[in-house]
Amino acid sequence: MELDVLPIPLTWILLALLPVLFYVYCIRPHQVLKKMGVPHPKPLPAVGNMLDMMKNGMWNPDAQVERIEKWGTVYGVYLGMNPYVIISDPEMVREVFVKQFPKFINRAPERLNLEVKPQCRMMTALVDDEWKNMRSTVSPAFSGGKLKQMAEAMNTCANMLVENIGKFAEKEESFDTKDLTAGFTTDTIARTAFGLEVDSQRNPEDPFVRYTREPFATVFKDPLFWLFFMFPGIMKPILERFNYGFLNKNVAEFFYNVVDQVMGMRKTEGGAQGRVDFMQLMMNAHKDEDDDNKAEGIQVQGVKKPLSRDDVVANGFLFFIAGYETTATTMAFTLYNLALHPEVQDRAREEVCQVMEDRDLVDYEAVHKMPYLDMCISETLRMYAPAASIVRVTNDEVKMKWLTIPKGFNVMIPILGIHYDPKRWPEPKKFIPERFTKEEKEKRDPFDWLPFGAGPRNCIGMRLALMELKVGLAKILMKYRIVTGPDTDIPLVIQKKKQFPTPENGIKLRAELLQD
């Protein structure tokens, strides 16, 4: 062999190359932020600042505030080999969400988008025109007119929630608030979005409930997820080759069956008549794979883009898991805040009772006449925002103030750091609904409050979630006083490792029947 004539053994050559390769692939990429002039903590080879970020956890307001105080309103971190610029500067946040939105339209770079169905077809993963197409398809489901038609279903589910609370009130027992609110939001979304009669409040073992509870619960425990996150260039083709996603396959199969059944029922004569829900809008834009001529698509910049079966399944599933979890969590935390502040609860109750004096249904018009209840919800969302941060990726070079961000770069907005910034929100750990009076909101930068994101790619279900919250809370307040019990944690201890704000021991509260 020719290698035999080399004066130096091949093994020695390879050993000499290892430090070079290590530098090229594990150290040199960590020079990007320095070249950009962005301050950042010193990264470790390969893992970057990942260990420190994991130690502090995902949902940790104190850690976000401390990093901003130490590194400034624009700083960077390396998550594995991926550099991120973290921006809390108000003017630059506005640039990201609104002024230069076309350059920040996507949530992740292509190298971090795993092309495995159905999750790759979720609206959160779609990019550019595909995202625009999906957004414009489902947006009508959340119009004021559609929400008005959902009020009766919401009230029915809220009545069951009140009934369940009443069972604990009769026995003078504490209840796990999130368990009850999760049942309410599950039933509400199933009815208003899919037209399904799911009674999870009576039957928590219903398959629909079981398969929608924490479908991604094991994602962060999967070593392949972290390998993909740190080395996407290597792991992405491997995972896609074996069609390996991070959504439980049993969950995916269950939702495919549900969607097929719903679509089958609605295609029968009169099955879809008069329906205006999320599922029907997606069906109207669905492409029949056996006959392209049957496709009923929509126009996006002059191009017809019908939805596939994967699109319908992925976004039906996404809407359900996102809507039930975040709304249930917010309702539970709102009840906790009201229990700790009885004077606030009394004022909210007085407002609700006054609005409902001549009404039987907490409808669309009624909830818009409850500004103080809205203030209580808004302050709860500030304190317990469902998402700790929002990520956008540049699809072109971006210039903001002194900073130039290259194309394909990750930009993170630290929601908790903004929501707990003492300069924006004095005494940020206190529950003060009056922060959201009309006068106070006018004084404040609108980008200081971001529980639903902002701009064209904000949370599409925001209006539905707020109406659902107000209907459920109004029904409770009209009949019960929510109080703390001997097993209520004060203050709550939040699990920092969780994706959503999750109390260590749940939220245990009690209810007292109001006297007529």
CSV table of N, CA, C and O in Angstrom, one decimal, residues 191-301:
chain,number,residue,atom,x,y,z
A,191,ARG,N,-65.1,21.0,21.8
A,191,ARG,CA,-66.4,21.4,21.3
A,191,ARG,C,-66.3,22.6,20.3
A,191,ARG,O,-66.9,22.5,19.2
A,192,THR,N,-65.5,23.6,20.6
A,192,THR,CA,-65.5,24.8,19.8
A,192,THR,C,-64.6,24.7,18.6
A,192,THR,O,-64.9,25.3,17.6
A,193,ALA,N,-63.6,23.8,18.7
A,193,ALA,CA,-62.7,23.7,17.5
A,193,ALA,C,-62.9,22.5,16.7
A,193,ALA,O,-62.7,22.5,15.5
A,194,PHE,N,-63.4,21.4,17.3
A,194,PHE,CA,-63.6,20.1,16.6
A,194,PHE,C,-65.0,19.6,16.5
A,194,PHE,O,-65.3,18.7,15.8
A,195,GLY,N,-65.9,20.3,17.3
A,195,GLY,CA,-67.3,19.8,17.3
A,195,GLY,C,-67.4,18.5,18.0
A,195,GLY,O,-68.4,17.7,17.7
A,196,LEU,N,-66.5,18.1,18.9
A,196,LEU,CA,-66.5,16.8,19.6
A,196,LEU,C,-67.1,17.0,21.0
A,196,LEU,O,-66.7,17.9,21.7
A,197,GLU,N,-67.9,16.0,21.4
A,197,GLU,CA,-68.4,16.0,22.8
A,197,GLU,C,-67.5,15.2,23.7
A,197,GLU,O,-67.7,14.0,23.8
A,198,VAL,N,-66.5,15.8,24.2
A,198,VAL,CA,-65.5,15.2,25.1
A,198,VAL,C,-65.8,15.6,26.5
A,198,VAL,O,-65.7,16.8,26.8
A,199,ASP,N,-66.2,14.7,27.4
A,199,ASP,CA,-66.5,15.1,28.7
A,199,ASP,C,-65.4,14.7,29.7
A,199,ASP,O,-65.5,13.8,30.5
A,200,SER,N,-64.2,15.4,29.5
A,200,SER,CA,-63.1,15.0,30.4
A,200,SER,C,-63.3,15.4,31.8
A,200,SER,O,-62.6,14.8,32.7
A,201,GLN,N,-64.2,16.3,32.1
A,201,GLN,CA,-64.5,16.7,33.5
A,201,GLN,C,-65.1,15.6,34.3
A,201,GLN,O,-65.0,15.5,35.5
A,202,ARG,N,-65.9,14.7,33.6
A,202,ARG,CA,-66.5,13.6,34.2
A,202,ARG,C,-65.7,12.3,34.0
A,202,ARG,O,-65.7,11.4,34.9
A,203,ASN,N,-65.0,12.3,32.9
A,203,ASN,CA,-64.2,11.1,32.6
A,203,ASN,C,-62.8,11.4,32.2
A,203,ASN,O,-62.4,11.5,31.0
A,204,PRO,N,-61.9,11.6,33.2
A,204,PRO,CA,-60.5,12.0,32.9
A,204,PRO,C,-59.7,11.0,32.2
A,204,PRO,O,-58.6,11.2,31.8
A,205,GLU,N,-60.3,9.7,32.1
A,205,GLU,CA,-59.6,8.6,31.5
A,205,GLU,C,-60.0,8.5,30.0
A,205,GLU,O,-59.6,7.6,29.3
A,206,ASP,N,-60.8,9.4,29.5
A,206,ASP,CA,-61.2,9.4,28.1
A,206,ASP,C,-59.9,9.4,27.2
A,206,ASP,O,-59.0,10.1,27.5
A,207,PRO,N,-59.9,8.6,26.2
A,207,PRO,CA,-58.7,8.5,25.3
A,207,PRO,C,-58.3,9.8,24.8
A,207,PRO,O,-57.1,10.1,24.7
A,208,PHE,N,-59.2,10.7,24.5
A,208,PHE,CA,-58.9,12.0,23.9
A,208,PHE,C,-58.1,12.8,25.0
A,208,PHE,O,-57.2,13.5,24.6
A,209,VAL,N,-58.5,12.6,26.2
A,209,VAL,CA,-57.8,13.3,27.3
A,209,VAL,C,-56.4,12.7,27.5
A,209,VAL,O,-55.4,13.5,27.6
A,210,ARG,N,-56.3,11.4,27.5
A,210,ARG,CA,-55.1,10.7,27.7
A,210,ARG,C,-54.0,11.1,26.7
A,210,ARG,O,-52.8,11.3,27.0
A,211,TYR,N,-54.4,11.1,25.4
A,211,TYR,CA,-53.4,11.4,24.4
A,211,TYR,C,-53.1,12.8,24.2
A,211,TYR,O,-52.1,13.1,23.4
A,212,THR,N,-53.8,13.7,24.8
A,212,THR,CA,-53.4,15.1,24.7
A,212,THR,C,-52.7,15.7,25.9
A,212,THR,O,-52.4,16.9,26.0
A,213,ARG,N,-52.5,14.9,26.9
A,213,ARG,CA,-51.8,15.3,28.1
A,213,ARG,C,-50.3,15.1,27.9
A,213,ARG,O,-49.8,14.0,27.8
A,214,GLU,N,-49.6,16.2,27.9
A,214,GLU,CA,-48.1,16.1,27.8
A,214,GLU,C,-47.6,15.2,26.7
A,214,GLU,O,-46.8,14.3,27.0
A,215,PRO,N,-48.0,15.4,25.4
A,215,PRO,CA,-47.5,14.5,24.3
A,215,PRO,C,-46.0,14.7,24.1
A,215,PRO,O,-45.4,13.8,23.5
A,216,PHE,N,-45.4,15.8,24.5
A,216,PHE,CA,-44.0,16.0,24.3
A,216,PHE,C,-43.2,15.9,25.7
A,216,PHE,O,-42.1,16.3,25.8
A,217,ALA,N,-43.9,15.2,26.6
A,217,ALA,CA,-43.3,15.2,28.0
A,217,ALA,C,-41.9,14.6,28.1
A,217,ALA,O,-41.1,14.9,28.9
A,218,THR,N,-41.6,13.6,27.2
A,218,THR,CA,-40.3,12.9,27.3
A,218,THR,C,-39.3,13.5,26.3
A,218,THR,O,-38.2,13.0,26.2
A,219,VAL,N,-39.6,14.6,25.6
A,219,VAL,CA,-38.7,15.2,24.6
A,219,VAL,C,-37.4,15.5,25.3
A,219,VAL,O,-36.3,15.2,24.8
A,220,PHE,N,-37.4,16.3,26.4
A,220,PHE,CA,-36.2,16.8,27.0
A,220,PHE,C,-35.4,15.7,27.7
A,220,PHE,O,-34.3,15.9,28.1
A,221,LYS,N,-36.0,14.5,27.8
A,221,LYS,CA,-35.3,13.4,28.4
A,221,LYS,C,-34.6,12.5,27.3
A,221,LYS,O,-33.9,11.5,27.6
A,222,ASP,N,-34.9,12.8,26.1
A,222,ASP,CA,-34.4,12.0,24.9
A,222,ASP,C,-33.0,12.5,24.6
A,222,ASP,O,-32.9,13.6,24.1
A,223,PRO,N,-32.0,11.6,24.7
A,223,PRO,CA,-30.6,12.1,24.3
A,223,PRO,C,-30.5,12.5,22.9
A,223,PRO,O,-29.7,13.4,22.6
A,224,LEU,N,-31.3,11.9,22.0
A,224,LEU,CA,-31.3,12.3,20.6
A,224,LEU,C,-31.7,13.7,20.4
A,224,LEU,O,-31.3,14.4,19.4
A,225,PHE,N,-32.6,14.2,21.2
A,225,PHE,CA,-33.1,15.6,21.1
A,225,PHE,C,-31.9,16.5,21.3
A,225,PHE,O,-31.7,17.5,20.6
A,226,TRP,N,-31.1,16.3,22.3
A,226,TRP,CA,-30.0,17.2,22.7
A,226,TRP,C,-28.9,17.0,21.7
A,226,TRP,O,-28.2,18.0,21.3
A,227,LEU,N,-28.7,15.8,21.1
A,227,LEU,CA,-27.7,15.7,20.1
A,227,LEU,C,-28.1,16.4,18.8
A,227,LEU,O,-27.3,17.1,18.2
A,228,PHE,N,-29.4,16.3,18.5
A,228,PHE,CA,-29.9,17.1,17.4
A,228,PHE,C,-29.8,18.6,17.6
A,228,PHE,O,-29.4,19.3,16.7
A,229,PHE,N,-30.1,19.0,18.8
A,229,PHE,CA,-30.0,20.5,19.1
A,229,PHE,C,-28.6,21.0,19.0
A,229,PHE,O,-28.4,22.1,18.5
A,230,MET,N,-27.6,20.2,19.5
A,230,MET,CA,-26.2,20.7,19.5
A,230,MET,C,-25.5,20.4,18.2
A,230,MET,O,-24.7,21.2,17.8
A,231,PHE,N,-25.9,19.3,17.5
A,231,PHE,CA,-25.2,19.0,16.2
A,231,PHE,C,-26.2,18.8,15.1
A,231,PHE,O,-26.3,17.7,14.6
A,232,PRO,N,-27.0,19.8,14.8
A,232,PRO,CA,-28.1,19.6,13.8
A,232,PRO,C,-27.6,19.1,12.4
A,232,PRO,O,-28.2,18.3,11.8
A,233,GLY,N,-26.4,19.6,12.0
A,233,GLY,CA,-25.9,19.2,10.7
A,233,GLY,C,-25.6,17.8,10.6
A,233,GLY,O,-25.8,17.2,9.5
A,234,ILE,N,-25.3,17.1,11.7
A,234,ILE,CA,-25.0,15.7,11.7
A,234,ILE,C,-26.3,14.9,11.9
A,234,ILE,O,-26.6,13.9,11.2
A,235,MET,N,-27.1,15.3,12.9
A,235,MET,CA,-28.2,14.5,13.4
A,235,MET,C,-29.5,14.7,12.5
A,235,MET,O,-30.3,13.7,12.3
A,236,LYS,N,-29.7,15.8,11.9
A,236,LYS,CA,-30.9,16.1,11.1
A,236,LYS,C,-31.1,15.0,10.0
A,236,LYS,O,-32.1,14.4,9.9
A,237,PRO,N,-30.1,14.8,9.1
A,237,PRO,CA,-30.3,13.8,8.0
A,237,PRO,C,-30.5,12.4,8.6
A,237,PRO,O,-31.2,11.6,8.0
A,238,ILE,N,-29.8,12.1,9.7
A,238,ILE,CA,-30.0,10.7,10.3
A,238,ILE,C,-31.4,10.5,10.8
A,238,ILE,O,-32.1,9.5,10.5
A,239,LEU,N,-31.9,11.5,11.6
A,239,LEU,CA,-33.2,11.4,12.1
A,239,LEU,C,-34.3,11.4,11.0
A,239,LEU,O,-35.3,10.6,11.1
A,240,GLU,N,-34.1,12.2,10.0
A,240,GLU,CA,-35.1,12.3,8.9
A,240,GLU,C,-35.0,11.0,8.1
A,240,GLU,O,-36.1,10.5,7.6
A,241,ARG,N,-33.8,10.4,8.0
A,241,ARG,CA,-33.7,9.1,7.2
A,241,ARG,C,-34.5,8.0,7.9
A,241,ARG,O,-35.2,7.2,7.2
A,242,PHE,N,-34.6,8.0,9.2
A,242,PHE,CA,-35.3,7.0,10.0
A,242,PHE,C,-36.7,7.5,10.4
A,242,PHE,O,-37.4,6.8,11.2
A,243,ASN,N,-37.1,8.7,9.9
A,243,ASN,CA,-38.4,9.2,10.2
A,243,ASN,C,-38.6,9.3,11.7
A,243,ASN,O,-39.7,9.0,12.3
A,244,TYR,N,-37.6,9.7,12.4
A,244,TYR,CA,-37.6,9.8,13.9
A,244,TYR,C,-38.0,11.2,14.4
A,244,TYR,O,-37.2,12.1,14.2
A,245,GLY,N,-39.1,11.4,14.9
A,245,GLY,CA,-39.5,12.7,15.4
A,245,GLY,C,-39.6,12.6,17.0
A,245,GLY,O,-39.4,11.5,17.6
A,246,PHE,N,-40.0,13.7,17.6
A,246,PHE,CA,-40.0,13.8,19.0
A,246,PHE,C,-41.5,13.8,19.6
A,246,PHE,O,-41.7,14.1,20.7
A,247,LEU,N,-42.4,13.5,18.7
A,247,LEU,CA,-43.8,13.3,19.1
A,247,LEU,C,-44.1,11.8,19.2
A,247,LEU,O,-43.8,11.1,18.3
A,248,ASN,N,-44.7,11.5,20.3
A,248,ASN,CA,-45.0,10.1,20.6
A,248,ASN,C,-45.8,9.5,19.4
A,248,ASN,O,-46.8,10.1,19.0
A,249,LYS,N,-45.4,8.4,18.9
A,249,LYS,CA,-46.1,7.8,17.7
A,249,LYS,C,-47.5,7.4,17.9
A,249,LYS,O,-48.4,7.5,17.1
A,250,ASN,N,-47.8,6.9,19.2
A,250,ASN,CA,-49.1,6.5,19.5
A,250,ASN,C,-50.1,7.7,19.5
A,250,ASN,O,-51.2,7.7,19.1
A,251,VAL,N,-49.5,8.9,20.0
A,251,VAL,CA,-50.3,10.1,20.0
A,251,VAL,C,-50.6,10.5,18.6
A,251,VAL,O,-51.7,10.9,18.2
A,252,ALA,N,-49.6,10.5,17.7
A,252,ALA,CA,-49.8,10.9,16.3
A,252,ALA,C,-50.8,10.0,15.6
A,252,ALA,O,-51.7,10.5,14.9
A,253,GLU,N,-50.7,8.7,15.8
A,253,GLU,CA,-51.6,7.8,15.2
A,253,GLU,C,-53.1,8.0,15.7
A,253,GLU,O,-54.0,8.0,14.9
A,254,PHE,N,-53.2,8.3,17.0
A,254,PHE,CA,-54.5,8.6,17.6
A,254,PHE,C,-55.1,9.8,16.9
A,254,PHE,O,-56.3,9.8,16.5
A,255,PHE,N,-54.4,10.9,16.7
A,255,PHE,CA,-54.9,12.1,16.1
A,255,PHE,C,-55.2,11.9,14.6
A,255,PHE,O,-56.2,12.5,14.1
A,256,TYR,N,-54.4,11.1,13.9
A,256,TYR,CA,-54.8,10.9,12.5
A,256,TYR,C,-56.1,10.2,12.5
A,256,TYR,O,-57.0,10.5,11.6
A,257,ASN,N,-56.4,9.2,13.4
A,257,ASN,CA,-57.7,8.5,13.4
A,257,ASN,C,-58.8,9.5,13.7
A,257,ASN,O,-59.9,9.4,13.1
A,258,VAL,N,-58.6,10.4,14.7
A,258,VAL,CA,-59.6,11.4,15.1
A,258,VAL,C,-60.0,12.3,13.9
A,258,VAL,O,-61.1,12.5,13.6
A,259,VAL,N,-59.0,12.8,13.3
A,259,VAL,CA,-59.2,13.7,12.2
A,259,VAL,C,-59.9,13.0,11.0
A,259,VAL,O,-60.8,13.5,10.4
A,260,ASP,N,-59.5,11.8,10.7
A,260,ASP,CA,-60.1,11.0,9.7
A,260,ASP,C,-61.6,10.8,10.0
A,260,ASP,O,-62.5,10.9,9.1
A,261,GLN,N,-61.9,10.5,11.2
A,261,GLN,CA,-63.3,10.3,11.6
A,261,GLN,C,-64.1,11.5,11.5
A,261,GLN,O,-65.3,11.5,11.0
A,262,VAL,N,-63.6,12.6,12.0
A,262,VAL,CA,-64.3,13.9,12.0
A,262,VAL,C,-64.5,14.3,10.5
A,262,VAL,O,-65.6,14.7,10.1
A,263,MET,N,-63.5,14.2,9.7
A,263,MET,CA,-63.6,14.6,8.3
A,263,MET,C,-64.7,13.7,7.6
A,263,MET,O,-65.4,14.1,6.7
A,264,GLY,N,-64.6,12.4,7.9
A,264,GLY,CA,-65.6,11.5,7.3
A,264,GLY,C,-67.0,11.8,7.7
A,264,GLY,O,-67.9,11.8,6.8
A,265,MET,N,-67.3,12.1,9.0
A,265,MET,CA,-68.6,12.5,9.4
A,265,MET,C,-69.1,13.7,8.7
A,265,MET,O,-70.2,13.9,8.3
A,266,ARG,N,-68.2,14.7,8.6
A,266,ARG,CA,-68.6,16.0,8.0
A,266,ARG,C,-68.8,16.0,6.5
A,266,ARG,O,-69.4,16.9,6.0
A,267,LYS,N,-68.2,15.0,5.9
A,267,LYS,CA,-68.4,14.9,4.4
A,267,LYS,C,-69.7,14.3,4.1
A,267,LYS,O,-70.1,14.3,2.9
A,268,THR,N,-70.3,13.6,5.1
A,268,THR,CA,-71.6,13.1,4.8
A,268,THR,C,-72.7,14.2,4.6
A,268,THR,O,-72.4,15.3,5.0
A,269,GLU,N,-73.8,13.9,4.1
A,269,GLU,CA,-74.8,14.9,3.8
A,269,GLU,C,-75.2,15.7,5.0
A,269,GLU,O,-75.6,15.1,6.0
A,270,GLY,N,-74.9,17.0,5.0
A,270,GLY,CA,-75.3,17.9,6.1
A,270,GLY,C,-74.4,17.8,7.2
A,270,GLY,O,-74.6,18.5,8.2
A,271,GLY,N,-73.3,17.0,7.1
A,271,GLY,CA,-72.4,16.9,8.3
A,271,GLY,C,-71.6,18.2,8.6
A,271,GLY,O,-71.2,18.4,9.8
A,272,ALA,N,-71.4,19.0,7.6
A,272,ALA,CA,-70.7,20.3,7.9
A,272,ALA,C,-71.6,21.5,7.9
A,272,ALA,O,-71.1,22.6,7.9
A,273,GLN,N,-72.9,21.3,7.7
A,273,GLN,CA,-73.8,22.4,7.5
A,273,GLN,C,-73.7,23.4,8.7
A,273,GLN,O,-73.9,23.0,9.9
A,274,GLY,N,-73.4,24.6,8.4
A,274,GLY,CA,-73.5,25.6,9.5
A,274,GLY,C,-72.3,25.7,10.4
A,274,GLY,O,-72.2,26.5,11.3
A,275,ARG,N,-71.3,24.8,10.2
A,275,ARG,CA,-70.1,24.8,11.0
A,275,ARG,C,-69.1,25.8,10.6
A,275,ARG,O,-68.9,26.1,9.5
A,276,VAL,N,-68.6,26.5,11.6
A,276,VAL,CA,-67.6,27.6,11.4
A,276,VAL,C,-66.3,27.4,12.2
A,276,VAL,O,-65.6,28.3,12.4
A,277,ASP,N,-66.1,26.2,12.7
A,277,ASP,CA,-65.0,26.0,13.6
A,277,ASP,C,-63.7,25.8,12.9
A,277,ASP,O,-63.6,25.7,11.7
A,278,PHE,N,-62.6,25.7,13.8
A,278,PHE,CA,-61.3,25.5,13.3
A,278,PHE,C,-61.2,24.3,12.3
A,278,PHE,O,-60.5,24.4,11.3
A,279,MET,N,-61.7,23.2,12.7
A,279,MET,CA,-61.7,22.0,11.9
A,279,MET,C,-62.3,22.2,10.6
A,279,MET,O,-61.8,21.7,9.5
A,280,GLN,N,-63.4,22.8,10.5
A,280,GLN,CA,-64.1,23.0,9.2
A,280,GLN,C,-63.4,23.9,8.3
A,280,GLN,O,-63.3,23.7,7.1
A,281,LEU,N,-62.7,24.9,8.8
A,281,LEU,CA,-61.9,25.8,8.0
A,281,LEU,C,-60.8,25.1,7.4
A,281,LEU,O,-60.4,25.3,6.2
A,282,MET,N,-60.1,24.2,8.1
A,282,MET,CA,-59.0,23.4,7.6
A,282,MET,C,-59.6,22.4,6.5
A,282,MET,O,-58.9,22.2,5.5
A,283,MET,N,-60.7,21.8,6.8
A,283,MET,CA,-61.3,20.9,5.8
A,283,MET,C,-61.7,21.6,4.5
A,283,MET,O,-61.5,21.1,3.4
A,284,ASN,N,-62.1,22.8,4.6
A,284,ASN,CA,-62.5,23.6,3.4
A,284,ASN,C,-61.3,23.8,2.6
A,284,ASN,O,-61.4,24.0,1.3
A,285,ALA,N,-60.1,23.9,3.2
A,285,ALA,CA,-58.9,24.2,2.4
A,285,ALA,C,-58.1,22.9,2.2
A,285,ALA,O,-57.0,22.9,1.7
A,286,HIS,N,-58.7,21.7,2.6
A,286,HIS,CA,-58.0,20.4,2.5
A,286,HIS,C,-58.0,19.9,1.0
A,286,HIS,O,-58.9,20.1,0.3
A,287,LYS,N,-56.9,19.3,0.7
A,287,LYS,CA,-56.7,18.8,-0.7
A,287,LYS,C,-57.0,17.3,-0.6
A,287,LYS,O,-56.4,16.5,0.1
A,288,ASP,N,-58.0,16.8,-1.4
A,288,ASP,CA,-58.2,15.4,-1.6
A,288,ASP,C,-57.1,14.8,-2.4
A,288,ASP,O,-56.9,15.1,-3.6
A,289,GLU,N,-56.3,13.9,-1.8
A,289,GLU,CA,-55.1,13.4,-2.4
A,289,GLU,C,-55.4,12.5,-3.6
A,289,GLU,O,-54.6,12.2,-4.4
A,290,ASP,N,-56.7,12.0,-3.7
A,290,ASP,CA,-57.1,11.1,-4.8
A,290,ASP,C,-57.6,11.9,-6.0
A,290,ASP,O,-57.8,11.4,-7.0
A,291,ASP,N,-57.9,13.2,-5.8
A,291,ASP,CA,-58.5,14.0,-6.8
A,291,ASP,C,-58.2,15.4,-6.7
A,291,ASP,O,-58.8,16.1,-5.9
A,292,ASP,N,-57.1,15.9,-7.3
A,292,ASP,CA,-56.7,17.3,-7.2
A,292,ASP,C,-57.8,18.3,-7.5
A,292,ASP,O,-57.8,19.4,-7.1
A,293,ASN,N,-58.7,17.8,-8.4
A,293,ASN,CA,-59.8,18.8,-8.8
A,293,ASN,C,-60.8,19.1,-7.7
A,293,ASN,O,-61.5,20.0,-7.8
A,294,LYS,N,-60.7,18.3,-6.7
A,294,LYS,CA,-61.7,18.5,-5.5
A,294,LYS,C,-61.1,19.5,-4.5
A,294,LYS,O,-61.8,19.8,-3.6
A,295,ALA,N,-59.9,19.9,-4.7
A,295,ALA,CA,-59.2,20.7,-3.7
A,295,ALA,C,-59.9,22.1,-3.6
A,295,ALA,O,-60.2,22.7,-4.6
A,296,GLU,N,-60.2,22.5,-2.4
A,296,GLU,CA,-60.8,23.8,-2.2
A,296,GLU,C,-59.8,24.6,-1.4
A,296,GLU,O,-59.7,24.6,-0.2
A,297,GLY,N,-58.8,25.3,-2.1
A,297,GLY,CA,-57.8,26.0,-1.4
A,297,GLY,C,-58.1,27.5,-1.2
A,297,GLY,O,-59.2,27.9,-1.3
A,298,ILE,N,-57.1,28.2,-0.8
A,298,ILE,CA,-57.3,29.6,-0.6
A,298,ILE,C,-56.1,30.4,-1.3
A,298,ILE,O,-55.1,29.8,-1.7
A,299,GLN,N,-56.3,31.7,-1.5
A,299,GLN,CA,-55.3,32.5,-2.2
A,299,GLN,C,-54.3,33.1,-1.3
A,299,GLN,O,-54.7,33.7,-0.3
A,300,VAL,N,-53.1,32.9,-1.5
A,300,VAL,CA,-52.0,33.6,-0.8
A,300,VAL,C,-51.0,34.1,-1.8
A,300,VAL,O,-50.3,33.4,-2.5
A,301,GLN,N,-51.0,35.4,-2.0
A,301,GLN,CA,-50.2,36.1,-3.0
A,301,GLN,C,-50.4,35.5,-4.3
A,301,GLN,O,-49.4,35.2,-5.1
